[in-house]
mmCIF file of C-alpha atoms in Angstrom:
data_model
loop_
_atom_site.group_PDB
_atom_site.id
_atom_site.type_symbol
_atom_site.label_atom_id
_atom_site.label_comp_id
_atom_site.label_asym_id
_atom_site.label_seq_id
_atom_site.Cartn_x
_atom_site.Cartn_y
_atom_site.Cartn_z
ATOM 1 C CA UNK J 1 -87.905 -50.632 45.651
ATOM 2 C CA UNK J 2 -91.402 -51.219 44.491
ATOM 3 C CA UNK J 3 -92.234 -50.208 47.997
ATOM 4 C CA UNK J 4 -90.420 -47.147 48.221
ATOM 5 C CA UNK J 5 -92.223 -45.958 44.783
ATOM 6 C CA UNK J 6 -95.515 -46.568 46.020
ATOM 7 C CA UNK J 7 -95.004 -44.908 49.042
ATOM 8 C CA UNK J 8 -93.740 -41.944 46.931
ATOM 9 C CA UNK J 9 -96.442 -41.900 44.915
ATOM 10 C CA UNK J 10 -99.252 -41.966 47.609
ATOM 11 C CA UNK J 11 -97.171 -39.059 49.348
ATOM 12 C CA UNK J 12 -97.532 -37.124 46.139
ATOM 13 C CA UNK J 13 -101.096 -37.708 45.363
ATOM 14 C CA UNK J 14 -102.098 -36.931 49.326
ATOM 15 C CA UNK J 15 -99.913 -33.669 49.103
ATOM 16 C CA UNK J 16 -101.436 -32.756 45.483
ATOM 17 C CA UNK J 17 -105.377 -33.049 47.474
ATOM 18 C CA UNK J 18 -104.124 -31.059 50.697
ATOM 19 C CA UNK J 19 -103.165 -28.756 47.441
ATOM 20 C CA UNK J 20 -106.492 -28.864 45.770
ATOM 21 C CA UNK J 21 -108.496 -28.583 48.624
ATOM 22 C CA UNK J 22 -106.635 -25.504 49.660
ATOM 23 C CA UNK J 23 -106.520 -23.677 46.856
ATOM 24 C CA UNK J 24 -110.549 -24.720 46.969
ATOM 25 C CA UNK J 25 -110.679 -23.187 50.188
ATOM 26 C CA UNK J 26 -109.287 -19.338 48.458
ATOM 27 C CA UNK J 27 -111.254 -19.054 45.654
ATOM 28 C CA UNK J 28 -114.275 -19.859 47.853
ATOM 29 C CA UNK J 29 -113.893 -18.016 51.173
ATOM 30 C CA UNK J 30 -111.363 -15.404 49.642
ATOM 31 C CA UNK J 31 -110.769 -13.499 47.088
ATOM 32 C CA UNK J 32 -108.101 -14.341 45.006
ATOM 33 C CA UNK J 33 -104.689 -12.186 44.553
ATOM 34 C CA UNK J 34 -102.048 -12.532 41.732
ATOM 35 C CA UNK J 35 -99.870 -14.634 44.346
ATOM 36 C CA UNK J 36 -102.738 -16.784 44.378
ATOM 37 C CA UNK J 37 -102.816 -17.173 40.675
ATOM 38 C CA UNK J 38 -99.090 -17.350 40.513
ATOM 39 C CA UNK J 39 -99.064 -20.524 42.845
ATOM 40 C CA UNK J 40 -96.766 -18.716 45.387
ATOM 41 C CA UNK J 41 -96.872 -17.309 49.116
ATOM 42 C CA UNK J 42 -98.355 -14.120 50.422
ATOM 43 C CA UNK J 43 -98.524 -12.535 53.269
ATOM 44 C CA UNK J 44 -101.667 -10.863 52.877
ATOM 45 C CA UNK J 45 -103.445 -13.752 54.674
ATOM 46 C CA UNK J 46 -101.771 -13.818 58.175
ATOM 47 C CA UNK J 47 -103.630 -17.243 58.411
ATOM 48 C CA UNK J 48 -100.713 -18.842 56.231
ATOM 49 C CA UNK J 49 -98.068 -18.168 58.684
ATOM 50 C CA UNK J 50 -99.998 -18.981 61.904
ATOM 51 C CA UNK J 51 -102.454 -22.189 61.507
ATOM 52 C CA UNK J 52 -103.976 -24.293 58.525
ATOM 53 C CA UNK J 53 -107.130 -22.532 57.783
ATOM 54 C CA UNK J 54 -110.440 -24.043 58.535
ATOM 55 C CA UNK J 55 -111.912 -26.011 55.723
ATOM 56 C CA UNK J 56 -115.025 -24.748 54.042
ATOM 57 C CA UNK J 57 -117.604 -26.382 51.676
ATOM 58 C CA UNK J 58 -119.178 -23.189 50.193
ATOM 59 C CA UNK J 59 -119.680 -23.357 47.000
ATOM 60 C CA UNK J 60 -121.162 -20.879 43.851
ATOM 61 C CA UNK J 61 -120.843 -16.908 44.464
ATOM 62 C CA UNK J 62 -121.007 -15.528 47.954
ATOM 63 C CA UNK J 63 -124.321 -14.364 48.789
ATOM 64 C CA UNK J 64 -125.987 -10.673 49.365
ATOM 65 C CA UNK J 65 -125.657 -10.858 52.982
ATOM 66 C CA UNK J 66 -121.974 -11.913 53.011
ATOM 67 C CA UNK J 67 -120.398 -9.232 50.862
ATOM 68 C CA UNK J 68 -122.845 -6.598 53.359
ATOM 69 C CA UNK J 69 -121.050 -8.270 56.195
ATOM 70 C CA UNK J 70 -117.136 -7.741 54.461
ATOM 71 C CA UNK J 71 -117.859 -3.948 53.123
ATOM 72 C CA UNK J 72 -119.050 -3.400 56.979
ATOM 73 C CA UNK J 73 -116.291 -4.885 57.978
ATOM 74 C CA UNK J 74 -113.926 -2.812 55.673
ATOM 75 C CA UNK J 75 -111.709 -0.582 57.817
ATOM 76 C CA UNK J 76 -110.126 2.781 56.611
ATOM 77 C CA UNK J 77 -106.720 2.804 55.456
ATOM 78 C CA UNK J 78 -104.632 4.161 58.863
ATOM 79 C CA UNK J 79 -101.979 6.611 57.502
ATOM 80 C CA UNK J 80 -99.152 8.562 59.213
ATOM 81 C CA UNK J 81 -99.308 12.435 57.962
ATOM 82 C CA UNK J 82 -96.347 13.560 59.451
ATOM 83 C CA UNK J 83 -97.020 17.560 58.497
ATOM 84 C CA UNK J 84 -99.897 16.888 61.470
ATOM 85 C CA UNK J 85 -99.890 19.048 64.398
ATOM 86 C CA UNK J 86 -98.830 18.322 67.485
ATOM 87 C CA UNK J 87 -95.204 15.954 65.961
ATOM 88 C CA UNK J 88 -91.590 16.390 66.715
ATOM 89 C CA UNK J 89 -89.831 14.827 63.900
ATOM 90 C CA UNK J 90 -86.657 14.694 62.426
ATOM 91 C CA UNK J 91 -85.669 16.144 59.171
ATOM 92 C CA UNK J 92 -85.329 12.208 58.503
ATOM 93 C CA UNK J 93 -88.198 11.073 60.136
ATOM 94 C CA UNK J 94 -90.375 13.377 57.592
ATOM 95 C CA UNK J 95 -88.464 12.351 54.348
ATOM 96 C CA UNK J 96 -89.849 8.893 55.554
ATOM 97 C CA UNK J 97 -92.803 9.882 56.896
ATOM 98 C CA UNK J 98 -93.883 11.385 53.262
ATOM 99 C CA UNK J 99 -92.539 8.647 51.275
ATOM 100 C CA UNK J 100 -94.825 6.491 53.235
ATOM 101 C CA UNK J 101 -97.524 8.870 53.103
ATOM 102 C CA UNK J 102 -97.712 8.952 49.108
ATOM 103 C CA UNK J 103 -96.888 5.201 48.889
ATOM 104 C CA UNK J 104 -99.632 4.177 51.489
ATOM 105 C CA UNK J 105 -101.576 7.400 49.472
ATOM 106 C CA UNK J 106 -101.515 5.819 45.962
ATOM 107 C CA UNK J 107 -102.478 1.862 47.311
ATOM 108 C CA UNK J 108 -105.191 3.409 48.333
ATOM 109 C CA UNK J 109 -106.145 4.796 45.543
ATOM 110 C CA UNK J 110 -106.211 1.809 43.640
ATOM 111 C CA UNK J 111 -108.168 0.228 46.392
ATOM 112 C CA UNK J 112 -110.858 2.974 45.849
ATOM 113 C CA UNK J 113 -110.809 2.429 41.976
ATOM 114 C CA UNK J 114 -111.754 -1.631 42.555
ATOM 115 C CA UNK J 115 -114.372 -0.309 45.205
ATOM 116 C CA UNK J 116 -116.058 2.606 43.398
ATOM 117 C CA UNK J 117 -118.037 0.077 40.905
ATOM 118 C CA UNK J 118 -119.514 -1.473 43.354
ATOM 119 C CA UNK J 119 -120.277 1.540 45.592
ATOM 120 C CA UNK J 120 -122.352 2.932 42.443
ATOM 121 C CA UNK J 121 -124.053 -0.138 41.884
ATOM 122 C CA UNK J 122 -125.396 -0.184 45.278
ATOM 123 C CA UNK J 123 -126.408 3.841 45.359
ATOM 124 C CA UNK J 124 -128.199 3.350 42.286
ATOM 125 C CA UNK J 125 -130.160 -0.189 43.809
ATOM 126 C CA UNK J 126 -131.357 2.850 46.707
ATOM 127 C CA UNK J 127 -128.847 0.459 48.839
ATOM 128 C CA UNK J 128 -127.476 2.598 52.274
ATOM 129 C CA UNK J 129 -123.975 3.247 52.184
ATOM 130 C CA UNK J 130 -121.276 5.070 54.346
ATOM 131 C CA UNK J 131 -119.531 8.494 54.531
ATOM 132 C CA UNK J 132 -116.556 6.796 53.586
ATOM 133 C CA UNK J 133 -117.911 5.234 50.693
ATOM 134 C CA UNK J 134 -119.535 8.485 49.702
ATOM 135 C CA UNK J 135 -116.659 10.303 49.425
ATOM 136 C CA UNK J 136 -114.232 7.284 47.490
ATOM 137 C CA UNK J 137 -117.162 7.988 44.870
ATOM 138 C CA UNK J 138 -117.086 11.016 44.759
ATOM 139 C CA UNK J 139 -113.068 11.776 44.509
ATOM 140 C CA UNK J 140 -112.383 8.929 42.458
ATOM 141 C CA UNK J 141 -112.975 10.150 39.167
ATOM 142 C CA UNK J 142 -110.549 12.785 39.616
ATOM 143 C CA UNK J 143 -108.062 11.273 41.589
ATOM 144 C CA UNK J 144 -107.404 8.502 38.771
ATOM 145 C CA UNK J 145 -106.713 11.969 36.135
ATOM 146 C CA UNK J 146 -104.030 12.739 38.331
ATOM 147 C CA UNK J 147 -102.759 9.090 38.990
ATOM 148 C CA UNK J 148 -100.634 9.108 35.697
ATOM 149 C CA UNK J 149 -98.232 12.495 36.500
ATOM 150 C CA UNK J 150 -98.449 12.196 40.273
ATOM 151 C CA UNK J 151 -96.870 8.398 39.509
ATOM 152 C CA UNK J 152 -94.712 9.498 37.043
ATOM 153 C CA UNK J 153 -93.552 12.156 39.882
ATOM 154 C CA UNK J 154 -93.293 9.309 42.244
ATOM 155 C CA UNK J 155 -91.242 6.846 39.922
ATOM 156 C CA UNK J 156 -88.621 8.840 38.340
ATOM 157 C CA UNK J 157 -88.350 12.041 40.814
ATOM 158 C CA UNK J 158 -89.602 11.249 44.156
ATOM 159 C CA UNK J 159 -87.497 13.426 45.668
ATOM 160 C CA UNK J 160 -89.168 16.526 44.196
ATOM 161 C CA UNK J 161 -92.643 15.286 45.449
ATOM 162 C CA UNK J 162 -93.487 17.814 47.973
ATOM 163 C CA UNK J 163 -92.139 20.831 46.383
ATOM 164 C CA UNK J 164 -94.045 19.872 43.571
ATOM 165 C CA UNK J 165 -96.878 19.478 45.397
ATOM 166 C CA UNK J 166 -96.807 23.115 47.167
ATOM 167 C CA UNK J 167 -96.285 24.454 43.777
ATOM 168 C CA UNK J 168 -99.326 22.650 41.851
ATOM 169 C CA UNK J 169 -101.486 21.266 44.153
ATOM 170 C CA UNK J 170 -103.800 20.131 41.510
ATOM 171 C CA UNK J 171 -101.379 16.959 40.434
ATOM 172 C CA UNK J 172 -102.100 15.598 43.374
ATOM 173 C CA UNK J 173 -105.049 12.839 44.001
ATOM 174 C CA UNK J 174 -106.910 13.111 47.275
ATOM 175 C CA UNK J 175 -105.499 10.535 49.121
ATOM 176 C CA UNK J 176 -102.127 12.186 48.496
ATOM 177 C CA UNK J 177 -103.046 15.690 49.837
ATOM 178 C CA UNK J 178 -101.492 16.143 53.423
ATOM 179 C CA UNK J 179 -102.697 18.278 56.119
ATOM 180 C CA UNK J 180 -100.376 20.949 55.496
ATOM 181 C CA UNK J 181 -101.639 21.111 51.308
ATOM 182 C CA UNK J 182 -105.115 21.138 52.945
ATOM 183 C CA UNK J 183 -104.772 24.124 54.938
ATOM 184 C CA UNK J 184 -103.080 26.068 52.257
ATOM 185 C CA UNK J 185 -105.912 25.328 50.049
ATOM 186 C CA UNK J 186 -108.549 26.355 52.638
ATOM 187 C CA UNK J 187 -106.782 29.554 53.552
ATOM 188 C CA UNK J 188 -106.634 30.405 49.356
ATOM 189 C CA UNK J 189 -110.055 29.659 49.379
ATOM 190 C CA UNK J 190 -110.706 31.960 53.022
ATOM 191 C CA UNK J 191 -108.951 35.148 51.576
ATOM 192 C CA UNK J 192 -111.455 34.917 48.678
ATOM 193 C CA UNK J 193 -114.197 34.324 50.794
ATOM 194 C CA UNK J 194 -113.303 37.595 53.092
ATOM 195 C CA UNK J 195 -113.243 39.868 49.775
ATOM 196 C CA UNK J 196 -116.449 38.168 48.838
ATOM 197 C CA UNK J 197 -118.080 39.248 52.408
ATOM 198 C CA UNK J 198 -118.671 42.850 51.650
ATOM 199 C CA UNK J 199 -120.375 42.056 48.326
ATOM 200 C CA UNK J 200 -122.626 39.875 50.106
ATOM 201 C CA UNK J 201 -123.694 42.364 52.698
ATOM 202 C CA UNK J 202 -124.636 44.400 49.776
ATOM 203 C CA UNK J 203 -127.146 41.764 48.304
ATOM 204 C CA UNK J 204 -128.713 41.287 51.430
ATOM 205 C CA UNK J 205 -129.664 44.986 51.860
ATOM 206 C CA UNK J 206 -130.957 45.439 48.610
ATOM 207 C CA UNK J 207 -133.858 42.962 49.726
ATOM 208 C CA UNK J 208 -134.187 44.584 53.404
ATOM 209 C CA UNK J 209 -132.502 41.819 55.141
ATOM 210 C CA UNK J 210 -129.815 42.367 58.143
ATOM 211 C CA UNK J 211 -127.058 40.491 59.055
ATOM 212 C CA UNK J 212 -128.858 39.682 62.368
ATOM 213 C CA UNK J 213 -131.690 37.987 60.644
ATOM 214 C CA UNK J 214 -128.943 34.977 60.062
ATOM 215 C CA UNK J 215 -127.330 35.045 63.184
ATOM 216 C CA UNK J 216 -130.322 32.761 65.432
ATOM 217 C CA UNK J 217 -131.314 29.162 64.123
ATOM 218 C CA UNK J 218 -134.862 29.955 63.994
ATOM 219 C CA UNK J 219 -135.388 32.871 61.901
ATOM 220 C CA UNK J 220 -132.996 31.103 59.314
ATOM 221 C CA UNK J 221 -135.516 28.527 59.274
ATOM 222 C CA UNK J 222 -138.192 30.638 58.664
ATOM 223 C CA UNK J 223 -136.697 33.390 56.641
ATOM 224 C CA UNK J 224 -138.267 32.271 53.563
ATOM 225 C CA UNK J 225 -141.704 32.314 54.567
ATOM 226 C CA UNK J 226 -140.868 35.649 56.486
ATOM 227 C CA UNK J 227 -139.369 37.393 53.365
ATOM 228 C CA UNK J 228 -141.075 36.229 50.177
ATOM 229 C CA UNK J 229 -140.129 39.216 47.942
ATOM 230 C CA UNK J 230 -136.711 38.280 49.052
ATOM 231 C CA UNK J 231 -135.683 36.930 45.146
ATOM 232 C CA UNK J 232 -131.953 35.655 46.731
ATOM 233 C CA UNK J 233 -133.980 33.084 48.654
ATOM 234 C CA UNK J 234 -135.479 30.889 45.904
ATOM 235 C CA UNK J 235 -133.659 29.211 42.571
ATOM 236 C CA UNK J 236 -137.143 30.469 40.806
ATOM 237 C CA UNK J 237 -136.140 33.908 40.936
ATOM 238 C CA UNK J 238 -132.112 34.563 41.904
ATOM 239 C CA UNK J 239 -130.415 36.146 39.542
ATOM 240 C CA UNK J 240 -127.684 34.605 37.613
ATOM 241 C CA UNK J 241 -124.974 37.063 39.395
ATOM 242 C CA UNK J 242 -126.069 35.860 42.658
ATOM 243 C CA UNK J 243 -125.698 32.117 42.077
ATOM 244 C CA UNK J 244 -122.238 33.094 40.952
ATOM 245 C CA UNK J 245 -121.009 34.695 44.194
ATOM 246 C CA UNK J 246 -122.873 31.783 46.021
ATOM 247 C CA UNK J 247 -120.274 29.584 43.914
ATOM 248 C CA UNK J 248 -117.284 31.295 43.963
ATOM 249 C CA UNK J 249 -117.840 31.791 48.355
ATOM 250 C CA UNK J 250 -118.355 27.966 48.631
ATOM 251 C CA UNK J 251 -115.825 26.937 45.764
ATOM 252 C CA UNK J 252 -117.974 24.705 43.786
ATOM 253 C CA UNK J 253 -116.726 24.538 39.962
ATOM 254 C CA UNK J 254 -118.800 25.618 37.093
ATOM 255 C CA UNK J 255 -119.144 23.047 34.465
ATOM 256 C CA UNK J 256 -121.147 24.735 31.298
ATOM 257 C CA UNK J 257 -121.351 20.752 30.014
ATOM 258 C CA UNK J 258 -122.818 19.901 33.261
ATOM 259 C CA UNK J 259 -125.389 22.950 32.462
ATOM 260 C CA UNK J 260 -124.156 26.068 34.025
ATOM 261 C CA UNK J 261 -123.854 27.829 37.268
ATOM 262 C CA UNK J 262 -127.393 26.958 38.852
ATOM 263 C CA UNK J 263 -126.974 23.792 37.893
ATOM 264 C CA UNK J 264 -123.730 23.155 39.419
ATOM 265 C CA UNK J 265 -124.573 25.044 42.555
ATOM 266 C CA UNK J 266 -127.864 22.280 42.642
ATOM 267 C CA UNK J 267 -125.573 19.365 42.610
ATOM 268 C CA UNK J 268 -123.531 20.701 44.972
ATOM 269 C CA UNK J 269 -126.310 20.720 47.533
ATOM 270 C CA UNK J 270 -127.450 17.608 46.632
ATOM 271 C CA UNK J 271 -124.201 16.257 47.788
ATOM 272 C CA UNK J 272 -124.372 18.200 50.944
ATOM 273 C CA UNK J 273 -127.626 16.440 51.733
ATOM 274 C CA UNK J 274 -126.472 13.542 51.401
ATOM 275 C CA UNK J 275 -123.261 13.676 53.278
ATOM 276 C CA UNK J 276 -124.930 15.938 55.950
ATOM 277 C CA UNK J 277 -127.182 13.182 56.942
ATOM 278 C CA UNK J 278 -124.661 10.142 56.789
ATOM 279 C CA UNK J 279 -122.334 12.661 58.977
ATOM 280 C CA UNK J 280 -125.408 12.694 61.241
ATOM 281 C CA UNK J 281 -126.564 8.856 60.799
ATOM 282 C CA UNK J 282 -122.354 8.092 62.208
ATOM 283 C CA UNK J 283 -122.236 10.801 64.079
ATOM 284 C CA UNK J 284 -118.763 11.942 62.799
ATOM 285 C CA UNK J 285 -119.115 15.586 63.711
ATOM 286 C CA UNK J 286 -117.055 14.807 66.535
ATOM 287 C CA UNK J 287 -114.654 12.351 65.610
ATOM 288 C CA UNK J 288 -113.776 13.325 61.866
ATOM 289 C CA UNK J 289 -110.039 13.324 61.564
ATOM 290 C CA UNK J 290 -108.550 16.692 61.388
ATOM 291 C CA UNK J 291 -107.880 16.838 57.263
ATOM 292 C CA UNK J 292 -110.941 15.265 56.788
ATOM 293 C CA UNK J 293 -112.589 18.022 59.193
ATOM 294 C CA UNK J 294 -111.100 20.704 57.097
ATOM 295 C CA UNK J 295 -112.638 19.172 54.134
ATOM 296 C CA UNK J 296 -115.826 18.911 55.249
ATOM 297 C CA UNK J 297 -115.894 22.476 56.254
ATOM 298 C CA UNK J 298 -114.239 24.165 52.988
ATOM 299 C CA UNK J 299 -117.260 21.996 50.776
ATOM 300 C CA UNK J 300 -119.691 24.219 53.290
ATOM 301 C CA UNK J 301 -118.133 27.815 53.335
ATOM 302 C CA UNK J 302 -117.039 27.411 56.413
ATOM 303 C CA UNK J 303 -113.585 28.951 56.628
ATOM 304 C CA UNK J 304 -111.290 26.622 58.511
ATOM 305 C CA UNK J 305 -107.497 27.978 57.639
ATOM 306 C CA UNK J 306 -106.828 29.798 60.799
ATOM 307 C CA UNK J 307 -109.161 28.272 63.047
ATOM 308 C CA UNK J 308 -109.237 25.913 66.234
ATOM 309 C CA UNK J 309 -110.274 22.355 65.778
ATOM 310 C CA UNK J 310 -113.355 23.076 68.799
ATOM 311 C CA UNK J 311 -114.278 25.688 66.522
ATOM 312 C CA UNK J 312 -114.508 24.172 63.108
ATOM 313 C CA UNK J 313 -116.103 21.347 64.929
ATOM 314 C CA UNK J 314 -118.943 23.486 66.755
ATOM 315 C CA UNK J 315 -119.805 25.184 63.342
ATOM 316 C CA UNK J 316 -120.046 21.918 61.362
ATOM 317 C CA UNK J 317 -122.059 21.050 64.079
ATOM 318 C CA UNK J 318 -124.211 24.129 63.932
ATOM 319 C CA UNK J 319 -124.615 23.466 60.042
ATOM 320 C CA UNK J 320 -125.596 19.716 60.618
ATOM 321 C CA UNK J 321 -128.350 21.214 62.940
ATOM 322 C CA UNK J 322 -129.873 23.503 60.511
ATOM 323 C CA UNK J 323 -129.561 20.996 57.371
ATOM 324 C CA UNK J 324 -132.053 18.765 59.589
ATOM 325 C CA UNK J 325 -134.171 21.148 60.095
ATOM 326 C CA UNK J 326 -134.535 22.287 56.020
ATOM 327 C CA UNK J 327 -136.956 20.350 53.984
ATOM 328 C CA UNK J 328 -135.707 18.546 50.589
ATOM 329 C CA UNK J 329 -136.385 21.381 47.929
ATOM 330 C CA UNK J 330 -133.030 22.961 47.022
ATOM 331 C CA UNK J 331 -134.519 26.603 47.925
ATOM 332 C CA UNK J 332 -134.537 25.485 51.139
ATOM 333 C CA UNK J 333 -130.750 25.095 51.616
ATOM 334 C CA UNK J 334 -129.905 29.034 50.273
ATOM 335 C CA UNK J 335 -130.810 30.949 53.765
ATOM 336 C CA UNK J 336 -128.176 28.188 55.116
ATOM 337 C CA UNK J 337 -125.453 29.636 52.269
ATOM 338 C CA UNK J 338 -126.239 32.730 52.405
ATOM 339 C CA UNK J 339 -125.648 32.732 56.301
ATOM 340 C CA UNK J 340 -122.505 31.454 55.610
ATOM 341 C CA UNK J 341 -121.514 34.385 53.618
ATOM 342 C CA UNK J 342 -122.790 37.150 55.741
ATOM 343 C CA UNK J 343 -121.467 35.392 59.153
ATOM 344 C CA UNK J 344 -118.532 34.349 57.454
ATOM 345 C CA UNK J 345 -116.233 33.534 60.004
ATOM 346 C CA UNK J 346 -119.147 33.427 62.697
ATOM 347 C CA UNK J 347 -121.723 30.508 64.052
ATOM 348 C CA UNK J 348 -125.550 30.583 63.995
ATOM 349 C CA UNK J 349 -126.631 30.641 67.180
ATOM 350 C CA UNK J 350 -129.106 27.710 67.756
ATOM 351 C CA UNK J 351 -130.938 29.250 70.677
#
């Protein structure tokens, strides 16, 4: 009896250390998840159901170098779209493919709220990030407004999700926005553009440019120094009116809190800058998946509704080219817009 009880009790002490040393083993190497916490299985860690992990003797916060290594080694969230060109699916097979879509949509969304902190903290250290991390801080803000009715939509009438989301696109956070809500967007945003062409034409004349003069790489670059009377050329001396139609073309939102129109329009290209040269840096002209490609050419005025996927990628292309060529001051990025608005549905030529 005595024997038995011993026995028992050794088993239970050597099962509570395998325990300990375990549960040493997540909160040092990993980090640690309400299943965790709870004491119960997850299947998060694919290393529970296959082998006993490898024991570890870390110890105290991970280091710089280590959380570098895990954001680099943070993959993008792989989603089905199924309003994507080029499927042949059921009426079924879409009900599930955009219930998926919106679930898969909103997890990610949370991910990006946990992540955005962090991304901040390392933009405002001067630390390098990615596109991808770019753009999470960027949308987030605005994507966690809408979390609250597009989850209400989700939890009591999921059904009603996509008509709802044709009718107001703007409940919808980014991560939620299909292909299909993209284009519609972009082609809103092209019909505007094509009323605004004629005005620009206009503009141009009245300072004795030519729509040829923004049709060749070169003379864009130089146009400033070519046409200094030119007042549409340089934030010093464009009018208010102008700034205006340069927003309304490209679709940036004026915020009078965040000081006005030429303030807005300044931000706007500072963004540009930015994500022009990590587009450049990852070379993602070329690979940028086909909503995100969309995107990327709507935030240029590059109209993208009714166009082939060579062509919207040769005139982001083109842009990235001529960005690399402009120097940092914020003048130097308006002969860009404005040949966006007299080309309109055109390319620069870079010969």
């Amino acid at each position: 009896m005595s024997t038995s009880l011993s026995t028992a009790v050794l088993g239970g002490r050597s099962m509570a250390l395998l325990r300990n040393r375990y549960m040493a083993h997540i909160r040092v190497s990993r980090p640690v998840t309400r299943s965790h916490q709870l004491g119960c299985y997850s299947l998060k860690h694919p290393s529970m159901a296959t082998t006993w992990p490898q024991r570890t003797y870390m110890s105290g916060r991970k280091t710089q170098q280590q959380q570098q290594q895990q954001q680099q080694q943070r993959q993008p969230v792989v989603r089905s779209d199924p309003t994507l060109p080029g499927q042949t699916l059921t009426f079924v097979q879409k009900i599930k493919g955009f219930v998926s879509f919106y679930k898969t949509g909103l997890k990610e969304l949370l991910s990006n709220s946990r992540a955005v902190s962090g991304i901040r903290t390392r933009m405002s250290a001067g630390q390098d990030i990615t596109r991808e991390e770019l753009q999470i801080e960027r949308r987030n803000p605005r994507d966690k407004l809408r979390l609250v009715p597009f989850g209400f939509l989700v939890v009591v009438i999921p059904e009603l999700i996509p008509l709802t989301i044709w009718l107001f696109p703007g409940v919808c956070p980014s991560t939620c926005v299909t292909y299909s809500q993209v284009v519609k967007m972009a082609r809103k945003q092209d019909q505007r553009r094509q009323q605004i062409h004629p005005t620009a034409l206009e503009r141009i004349k009245s300072f004795g440019l030519r729509p040829d003069d923004f049709a060749h790489k070169a003379d864009i670059s130089s146009m400033a120094t070519r046409h200094p009377e030119a007042d549409i050329l340089f934030f010093e001396r464009i009018s208010h009116e102008d700034v205006r139609l340069l927003n309304e073309f490209i679709g940036v939102q004026i915020k009078r809190s965040d000081g006005g129109a030429t303030a807005s329009l300044k931000r706007h290209l500072e963004y540009l800058r930015l994500d022009d040269r990590l587009l450049a840096k990852e070379g993602l002209a070329d690979r940028l998946p086909l909503t995100e490609l969309h995107r990327a050419c709507q935030e240029r005025g590059i109209p993208s509704a009714d166009y082939s996927e060579a062509h919207l990628r040769a005139a982001l292309r083109a842009w990235l080219l001529l960005a690399s060529d402009t120097k940092t001051a914020d003048s130097a990025m308006l002969p860009i817009l404005w040949s966006r608005l007299v080309l309109f549905q055109n390319s620069v030529k870079m010969q």
